[in-house]
Coordinates of C-alpha atoms and ligand atoms in Angstrom, one line a residue:
M40 CA 5.8 -45.3 -24.9
T41 CA 5.5 -47.4 -21.9
Q42 CA 2.4 -46.9 -19.7
L43 CA 4.6 -45.6 -17.1
E44 CA 5.7 -42.7 -19.1
V45 CA 2.1 -41.8 -19.8
I46 CA 1.2 -41.6 -16.2
K47 CA 4.4 -39.5 -15.7
I48 CA 3.4 -37.0 -18.4
S49 CA -0.3 -36.7 -17.3
K50 CA 0.9 -36.2 -13.7
Q51 CA 3.3 -33.4 -14.8
E52 CA 0.4 -31.7 -16.7
G53 CA -1.6 -32.0 -13.6
L54 CA 0.8 -30.4 -11.6
L55 CA 1.2 -27.5 -14.3
T56 CA -2.5 -26.8 -14.4
D57 CA -2.5 -26.7 -10.6
V58 CA 0.3 -24.2 -10.6
I59 CA -1.6 -22.2 -13.3
Q60 CA -4.8 -22.3 -11.1
D61 CA -2.9 -21.2 -8.1
T62 CA -1.1 -18.3 -9.9
K63 CA -4.5 -17.2 -11.5
S64 CA -6.2 -17.1 -8.0
I65 CA -3.2 -15.3 -6.5
L66 CA -3.2 -12.8 -9.5
K67 CA -6.9 -12.6 -9.1
N68 CA -6.7 -11.8 -5.5
M69 CA -4.1 -9.2 -6.0
W70 CA -6.1 -7.4 -8.7
R71 CA -9.3 -7.6 -6.7
N72 CA -8.1 -6.4 -3.3
R73 CA -5.5 -3.9 -4.3
S74 CA -6.2 -0.5 -3.0
G75 CA -4.6 1.5 -5.6
I76 CA -1.2 2.0 -7.1
E77 CA 1.9 3.9 -5.6
F78 CA 3.8 5.8 -8.1
M79 CA 6.8 8.1 -7.2
G80 CA 5.5 8.3 -3.6
R81 CA 1.9 9.1 -4.6
K82 CA -1.1 6.9 -4.3
Y83 CA -3.4 6.8 -7.2
D84 CA -6.8 5.0 -6.9
Q85 CA -8.1 5.8 -10.5
V86 CA -6.7 6.8 -13.9
K87 CA -8.6 8.7 -16.6
I88 CA -8.2 7.8 -20.1
P89 CA -9.3 10.8 -22.1
F90 CA -9.3 9.3 -25.7
L91 CA -11.4 6.2 -24.5
K92 CA -13.6 8.6 -22.2
K93 CA -12.9 6.0 -19.5
R94 CA -12.0 6.0 -15.9
I95 CA -10.2 3.0 -14.7
Y96 CA -10.2 2.2 -11.0
L97 CA -7.1 1.0 -9.5
D98 CA -8.6 0.8 -6.1
N99 CA -10.7 -2.4 -6.2
V100 CA -11.0 -3.3 -2.6
I101 CA -14.8 -2.9 -2.3
P102 CA -15.9 -4.4 -5.6
G103 CA -13.4 -7.3 -4.9
K104 CA -15.1 -7.9 -1.6
I105 CA -18.5 -8.0 -3.2
Q106 CA -17.1 -10.4 -5.9
D107 CA -15.5 -12.6 -3.2
T108 CA -18.9 -12.6 -1.5
L109 CA -20.9 -13.6 -4.6
E110 CA -18.3 -16.5 -5.2
N111 CA -18.5 -17.7 -1.6
L112 CA -22.1 -17.7 -1.5
G113 CA -22.3 -19.7 -4.7
F114 CA -23.7 -17.2 -7.2
E115 CA -23.2 -19.5 -10.2
T116 CA -25.3 -21.3 -12.6
K117 CA -25.0 -24.9 -13.4
E118 CA -22.8 -24.2 -16.3
G119 CA -20.6 -22.1 -14.1
K120 CA -21.8 -18.7 -15.4
R121 CA -21.5 -15.9 -12.8
P122 CA -23.0 -12.4 -12.5
I123 CA -21.1 -10.0 -14.3
I124 CA -20.2 -6.3 -13.3
V125 CA -21.2 -4.3 -16.4
S126 CA -20.3 -1.0 -14.8
K127 CA -18.8 0.3 -11.6
R128 CA -18.1 3.8 -10.3
K129 CA -17.1 5.6 -7.3
T130 CA -19.7 7.8 -5.7
E131 CA -19.5 10.4 -3.0
Y132 CA -20.3 7.9 -0.4
G133 CA -19.0 4.6 -1.7
W134 CA -19.6 2.6 -4.8
H135 CA -22.1 2.0 -7.4
L136 CA -22.1 -1.4 -9.1
V137 CA -24.4 -2.7 -11.9
F138 CA -24.5 -6.5 -12.4
S139 CA -25.8 -8.5 -15.4
L140 CA -27.2 -11.9 -14.4
P141 CA -26.9 -15.0 -16.5
P142 CA -30.3 -16.8 -17.0
G143 CA -31.0 -18.8 -13.8
L144 CA -29.8 -16.1 -11.3
S145 CA -32.3 -13.7 -10.0
F146 CA -32.6 -10.3 -8.5
G147 CA -34.3 -12.0 -5.5
Q148 CA -31.3 -14.0 -4.6
F149 CA -29.2 -10.7 -4.5
K150 CA -31.9 -9.2 -2.3
Q151 CA -31.8 -12.2 0.1
K152 CA -28.3 -12.0 0.5
Q153 CA -28.2 -8.1 1.1
D154 CA -26.7 -8.5 4.6
Y155 CA -23.9 -10.7 3.5
F156 CA -22.7 -7.9 1.1
A157 CA -23.1 -5.2 3.7
D158 CA -21.1 -7.2 6.2
A159 CA -18.4 -7.9 3.6
V160 CA -17.9 -4.2 3.0
R161 CA -18.5 -3.1 6.6
G162 CA -21.1 -0.8 5.4
W163 CA -24.7 -0.5 3.9
V164 CA -26.0 -1.9 0.7
T165 CA -29.1 -1.2 -1.2
L166 CA -30.3 -3.1 -4.2
E167 CA -32.5 -2.1 -7.0
R168 CA -33.7 -3.8 -10.2
R169 CA -33.7 -1.4 -13.3
N170 CA -33.9 -2.5 -16.9
G171 CA -33.2 -6.1 -16.0
L172 CA -30.1 -5.2 -14.2
V173 CA -29.1 -5.3 -10.5
H174 CA -27.9 -1.9 -9.3
M175 CA -26.0 -2.1 -6.0
D176 CA -25.3 1.2 -4.0
I177 CA -22.6 0.5 -1.5
L178 CA -22.2 3.0 1.4
T179 CA -19.0 2.8 3.2
G180 CA -18.5 6.2 4.9
A181 CA -18.1 6.1 8.6
L182 CA -20.8 7.9 10.5
P183 CA -20.0 10.6 13.3
T184 CA -20.4 9.5 16.7
S185 CA -22.0 12.8 17.8
L186 CA -24.0 15.2 15.8
P187 CA -25.2 18.6 17.1
Y188 CA -28.6 19.7 16.3
E189 CA -28.5 22.2 13.5
W190 CA -31.2 23.5 11.5
R191 CA -32.3 26.7 9.6
P192 CA -35.9 27.4 10.1
D193 CA -36.3 28.1 6.3
A194 CA -34.5 25.0 5.2
Y195 CA -36.5 22.6 3.1
H196 CA -39.3 25.1 2.4
K197 CA -40.7 22.8 -0.4
I198 CA -41.4 20.0 2.3
A199 CA -44.4 20.6 4.5
L200 CA -43.2 19.0 7.8
P201 CA -39.5 18.4 7.5
V202 CA -37.9 16.3 10.3
P203 CA -34.1 15.9 10.3
V204 CA -33.7 12.3 11.3
G205 CA -30.0 12.5 11.3
V206 CA -27.0 11.7 9.0
S207 CA -26.7 8.3 7.2
Q208 CA -23.7 7.6 5.0
K209 CA -25.5 9.3 2.3
G210 CA -25.8 12.6 4.2
V211 CA -28.5 14.3 5.9
E212 CA -31.8 12.3 6.1
V213 CA -35.1 14.4 6.1
L214 CA -38.3 12.8 6.6
D215 CA -41.5 14.7 5.3
L216 CA -43.7 13.8 8.2
A217 CA -46.7 15.1 6.2
E218 CA -46.1 12.1 3.8
S219 CA -45.5 9.4 6.3
P220 CA -47.6 10.7 8.2
H221 CA -47.0 8.8 11.5
L222 CA -43.7 8.0 13.0
L223 CA -42.6 5.4 15.5
V224 CA -39.5 5.8 17.7
A225 CA -38.4 3.0 19.7
G226 CA -35.3 1.4 21.6
V227 CA -34.2 0.6 25.1
P228 CA -33.7 3.7 27.4
G229 CA -30.8 5.8 27.3
F230 CA -30.0 6.0 23.6
G231 CA -31.9 9.1 22.5
K232 CA -35.8 8.6 22.0
S233 CA -36.7 11.7 24.0
N234 CA -34.0 13.6 22.5
F235 CA -35.2 12.8 19.0
L236 CA -38.8 14.4 20.1
H237 CA -37.1 17.4 21.3
V238 CA -35.4 17.8 17.8
L239 CA -38.6 17.1 16.0
I240 CA -40.7 19.5 18.0
H241 CA -38.2 22.4 17.9
T242 CA -37.9 21.9 14.0
L243 CA -41.6 21.8 13.4
L244 CA -42.8 24.4 15.9
P245 CA -42.8 27.1 13.2
R246 CA -44.9 24.9 10.9
A247 CA -47.4 23.0 12.9
L248 CA -49.5 22.9 16.1
I249 CA -47.8 20.5 18.5
G250 CA -49.5 18.4 21.2
I251 CA -47.5 16.5 23.6
I252 CA -48.3 13.7 25.9
D253 CA -45.5 13.5 28.4
M254 CA -46.5 10.9 31.2
K255 CA -43.1 10.0 32.5
R256 CA -41.0 13.0 33.1
L257 CA -41.3 16.8 33.3
E258 CA -38.7 17.4 30.4
F259 CA -41.2 18.6 28.0
A260 CA -42.7 21.1 30.5
Y261 CA -40.6 24.0 29.2
L262 CA -42.6 24.0 26.0
S263 CA -45.7 24.8 27.8
N264 CA -46.1 28.3 26.2
H265 CA -45.4 26.9 22.8
A266 CA -47.3 23.5 22.6
A267 CA -50.3 21.8 24.3
V268 CA -48.4 19.9 26.9
T269 CA -50.1 17.3 29.0
R270 CA -48.7 15.2 31.8
T271 CA -51.6 13.5 33.3
E272 CA -54.0 10.9 31.8
K273 CA -56.9 13.4 32.4
D274 CA -55.3 16.2 30.4
A275 CA -54.2 13.7 27.7
L276 CA -57.7 12.4 27.4
Q277 CA -58.9 16.1 26.7
L278 CA -56.4 16.6 24.2
V279 CA -57.0 13.4 22.3
K280 CA -60.7 13.8 22.4
A281 CA -60.3 17.3 20.9
L282 CA -58.0 16.0 18.2
N283 CA -60.7 13.4 17.5
R284 CA -63.3 16.1 17.0
E285 CA -61.0 18.2 14.9
M286 CA -60.3 15.0 12.6
E287 CA -64.0 14.5 12.3
R288 CA -64.5 18.2 11.2
R289 CA -61.6 18.1 8.8
I290 CA -62.9 14.9 7.3
D291 CA -66.4 16.5 6.6
V292 CA -64.7 19.7 5.2
L293 CA -62.6 17.8 2.8
E294 CA -65.3 15.7 1.8
A295 CA -67.6 18.7 1.0
A296 CA -64.5 20.3 -0.8
N297 CA -64.0 17.1 -2.8
C298 CA -60.5 16.9 -1.6
V299 CA -58.7 13.5 -1.1
K300 CA -56.1 14.9 1.4
V301 CA -55.2 18.2 3.2
Q302 CA -52.4 19.1 0.8
E303 CA -55.2 19.7 -2.1
Y304 CA -57.4 21.8 0.3
K305 CA -57.0 25.4 -0.3
G306 CA -58.7 26.7 3.1
Q307 CA -56.7 28.3 5.9
D308 CA -58.4 26.3 8.6
M309 CA -56.3 23.3 8.7
P310 CA -52.8 23.9 10.0
Y311 CA -50.9 20.6 10.4
I312 CA -51.0 19.2 13.8
V313 CA -48.5 16.8 15.3
L314 CA -49.3 14.8 18.4
V315 CA -46.0 13.8 20.2
I316 CA -46.2 11.0 22.6
D317 CA -43.3 10.0 24.8
E318 CA -43.4 6.7 26.5
L319 CA -46.5 5.3 24.9
A320 CA -46.4 2.1 27.0
E321 CA -47.0 4.3 30.2
I322 CA -50.5 5.2 29.1
R323 CA -52.9 2.9 30.8
D324 CA -56.1 4.7 30.4
E325 CA -58.3 2.7 27.8
Q326 CA -60.0 5.8 26.6
V327 CA -56.9 7.8 25.9
L328 CA -55.6 4.8 23.9
Y329 CA -58.8 4.4 22.1
Y330 CA -58.7 7.9 20.8
I331 CA -55.0 7.7 19.9
D332 CA -55.9 4.4 18.1
R333 CA -58.5 6.4 16.1
I334 CA -56.3 9.3 15.2
V335 CA -53.6 7.0 13.9
R336 CA -56.2 5.2 11.7
L337 CA -58.2 7.8 10.3
A338 CA -56.3 11.0 10.4
R339 CA -53.8 10.1 7.6
A340 CA -55.3 12.5 5.1
V341 CA -56.3 15.4 7.2
G342 CA -53.0 16.8 8.5
I343 CA -52.8 15.3 11.8
S344 CA -49.6 13.2 12.4
V345 CA -48.8 11.0 15.4
V346 CA -45.1 10.6 16.7
A347 CA -45.0 7.8 19.3
A348 CA -41.9 6.9 21.3
T349 CA -41.7 3.6 23.2
Q350 CA -39.1 1.5 24.9
R351 CA -41.4 -1.5 24.6
P352 CA -42.7 -2.2 21.0
S353 CA -44.6 -5.4 21.9
T354 CA -47.8 -6.2 20.6
K355 CA -49.4 -5.3 24.0
V356 CA -48.4 -1.7 23.5
I357 CA -48.9 -1.4 19.9
N358 CA -50.7 -4.3 17.9
G359 CA -49.3 -5.2 14.7
D360 CA -52.2 -3.8 12.8
L361 CA -51.8 -0.3 14.3
R362 CA -48.0 -0.5 13.8
A363 CA -48.4 -0.9 10.2
M364 CA -49.9 2.7 10.2
F365 CA -46.5 4.0 11.1
A366 CA -44.8 4.2 7.8
A367 CA -41.7 5.8 9.2
R368 CA -39.6 4.2 12.1
V369 CA -36.6 5.2 14.1
C370 CA -35.2 2.5 16.0
Y371 CA -32.3 3.0 18.5
Q372 CA -30.6 0.0 20.3
V373 CA -33.1 -3.0 21.2
A374 CA -32.7 -5.9 23.4
D375 CA -32.7 -8.5 20.8
E376 CA -33.5 -9.5 17.2
L377 CA -37.2 -10.1 18.0
N378 CA -37.6 -6.6 19.1
S379 CA -36.0 -5.2 16.2
R380 CA -38.2 -7.1 13.8
M381 CA -41.3 -5.9 15.8
V382 CA -40.1 -2.3 15.0
L383 CA -38.6 -2.4 11.6
G384 CA -40.3 -5.4 10.2
E385 CA -39.9 -9.1 9.6
N386 CA -36.4 -9.0 7.7
Y387 CA -34.8 -6.3 9.8
S388 CA -32.7 -7.5 12.9
H389 CA -30.3 -4.6 12.6
A390 CA -31.3 -2.6 15.5
A391 CA -30.0 -5.5 17.7
Y392 CA -26.6 -5.1 16.5
L393 CA -26.1 -1.3 16.6
P394 CA -22.9 -0.2 18.2
G395 CA -23.5 1.2 21.6
I396 CA -23.3 4.8 20.6
K397 CA -25.7 7.4 21.9
G398 CA -28.0 8.8 19.1
R399 CA -27.3 5.8 16.7
A400 CA -30.4 4.3 15.2
I401 CA -31.9 2.6 12.2
Y402 CA -34.2 4.6 10.2
K403 CA -36.7 3.1 7.9
F404 CA -39.2 4.6 5.6
G405 CA -41.0 2.6 3.0
L406 CA -38.5 -0.1 1.9
E407 CA -35.6 1.9 2.6
I408 CA -33.4 1.2 5.6
K409 CA -30.4 3.0 6.8
E410 CA -28.2 3.5 9.8
V411 CA -28.2 7.1 11.1
Q412 CA -26.6 9.2 13.7
T413 CA -29.4 11.3 15.0
M414 CA -29.0 15.0 16.0
Y415 CA -28.3 15.9 19.7
L416 CA -30.1 18.9 21.2
P417 CA -29.3 19.2 24.8
L418 CA -32.1 20.6 27.1
S419 CA -30.1 23.8 27.8
K420 CA -29.7 24.3 24.1
A421 CA -33.4 23.6 23.5
K422 CA -34.6 26.1 26.0
K423 CA -32.3 28.9 24.4
L424 CA -33.7 28.0 21.0
L425 CA -37.2 28.4 22.2
K426 CA -36.5 32.2 22.8
N427 CA -36.7 32.6 19.1
Q428 CA -40.1 31.0 18.6
P429 CA -43.2 32.7 19.0
K430 CA -45.4 32.0 21.8
E431 CA -48.4 30.3 20.3
R432 CA -50.0 28.0 22.8
W433 CA -53.1 26.5 21.0
T434 CA -56.2 26.0 23.2
Y435 CA -57.6 22.7 22.2
E436 CA -60.0 23.1 25.1
R437 CA -62.2 25.1 22.7
Q438 CA -64.6 22.4 21.9
G439 CA -65.7 22.1 18.4
K440 CA -64.2 25.5 17.5
R441 CA -61.7 26.0 14.8
L442 CA -58.1 25.6 15.7
P443 CA -56.3 29.0 15.2
P444 CA -55.0 29.3 11.6
R445 CA -51.3 30.1 11.3
Ligands
ADP3 N1 -28.4 12.1 19.4 C1 -27.7 12.0 20.6 N2 -26.3 12.2 20.4 C2 -25.6 12.0 21.6 N3 -26.1 11.8 22.8 C3 -27.4 11.6 22.9 C4 -28.3 11.8 21.7 N4 -29.4 11.7 22.2 C5 -29.5 11.4 23.6 N5 -28.2 11.4 24.0 C6 -27.5 11.3 25.4 O1 -28.3 10.2 26.0 C7 -29.0 10.5 27.0 C8 -30.5 9.8 27.1 O2 -31.2 10.3 26.0 P1 -32.8 10.2 26.1 O3 -33.3 11.0 24.9 O4 -33.2 10.6 27.3 O5 -32.8 8.6 25.8 P2 -34.2 7.8 25.9 O6 -35.5 8.7 25.9 O7 -34.3 6.8 24.6 O8 -34.0 7.0 27.2 C9 -29.2 12.0 27.0 O9 -29.2 12.6 28.3 C10 -27.9 12.4 26.3 O10 -26.9 12.5 27.1
MG4 MG1 -37.0 9.0 27.1

């Protein structure tokens, strides 16, 4: 055999492996990204195999996109081992994938790249580590662009202070304000902060005493017979002072009764109170701010919640320390990533990239973060709804006296 022939043969072999590699990747791509199989004019996205008790998905678009993402991000050990999908199933809202990791890859690496996965599937991805496996929940359903306010007063009777935040790709999101217990609502004007407060107030009226600080507009005036509405700093000061006195009283009573929080307390004299503030940044009076600050810091356990809306989430308006007390956040469109992070936390620039849809927001409670379409309650409808609510204006002016039990 001459040398020339050897070279020739190895060249051919090289060509062959190239062709095989190419075919492999073409096949892989077809397999991964197919959206089901058509058979006699009908499209099938899964087959059930009864004797194997298995369901095989023919539609692989989303898992394929995740695998492509993993590959493109270089999720591979030095020896070329990759995360393996050990189980996958379709859920009502998208997909649930479970990965097993080769030694050398970590859950943290997945977590860091969460946004890449979400962008690849044009949806939302949540990650969880369970039994050493990575569970990936993928939400792909589109959100509605408008969602009318709908609520049965007796719904969610097991939750003390249910607030319908809106719908996410998983369905209706309901926050228990008593658990949170403070809520921050932020975003540039015009996307639905005040509207969200109306929704919250109407839902909670049957369950809590509502105080409102409305410095900017008259839009909460129609609630005057049902809630304690203040529109000047002078009135607001009376309200927050009264709430501070009530807070002190409750702390003493709970201490004497050996209760850690109001939920454990059996007495009737501690109805939930919710202080709603629209446009927090408009309050200039130092004293008012001082008392609000105290309520936010100290009222956690005594059944008094603060819901504050602001278009300026900067530290001037609400310093980082105080902001941390608001466990629940709803953030509409903001000007930039910086503002988004100020409202939602270090890693969350999402609110800067929300679509320009009214009522669209990012909802965060604890570590969970979701895109939501919040409910819309036009003022005319709100006024009509109010006719069904009992008039129960509470008189916070009665200094030191008990608030009326419900
Ligand atoms: N959830 C919503 N869905 C649809 N449209 C909304 C929603 N919330 C508010 N809007 C519309 O946007 C306008 C501004 O809402 P508003 O609550 O006053 O915003 P903000 O207080 O953030 O400035 C409203 O007049 C209403 O037409
Ligand atoms: Mg507003």
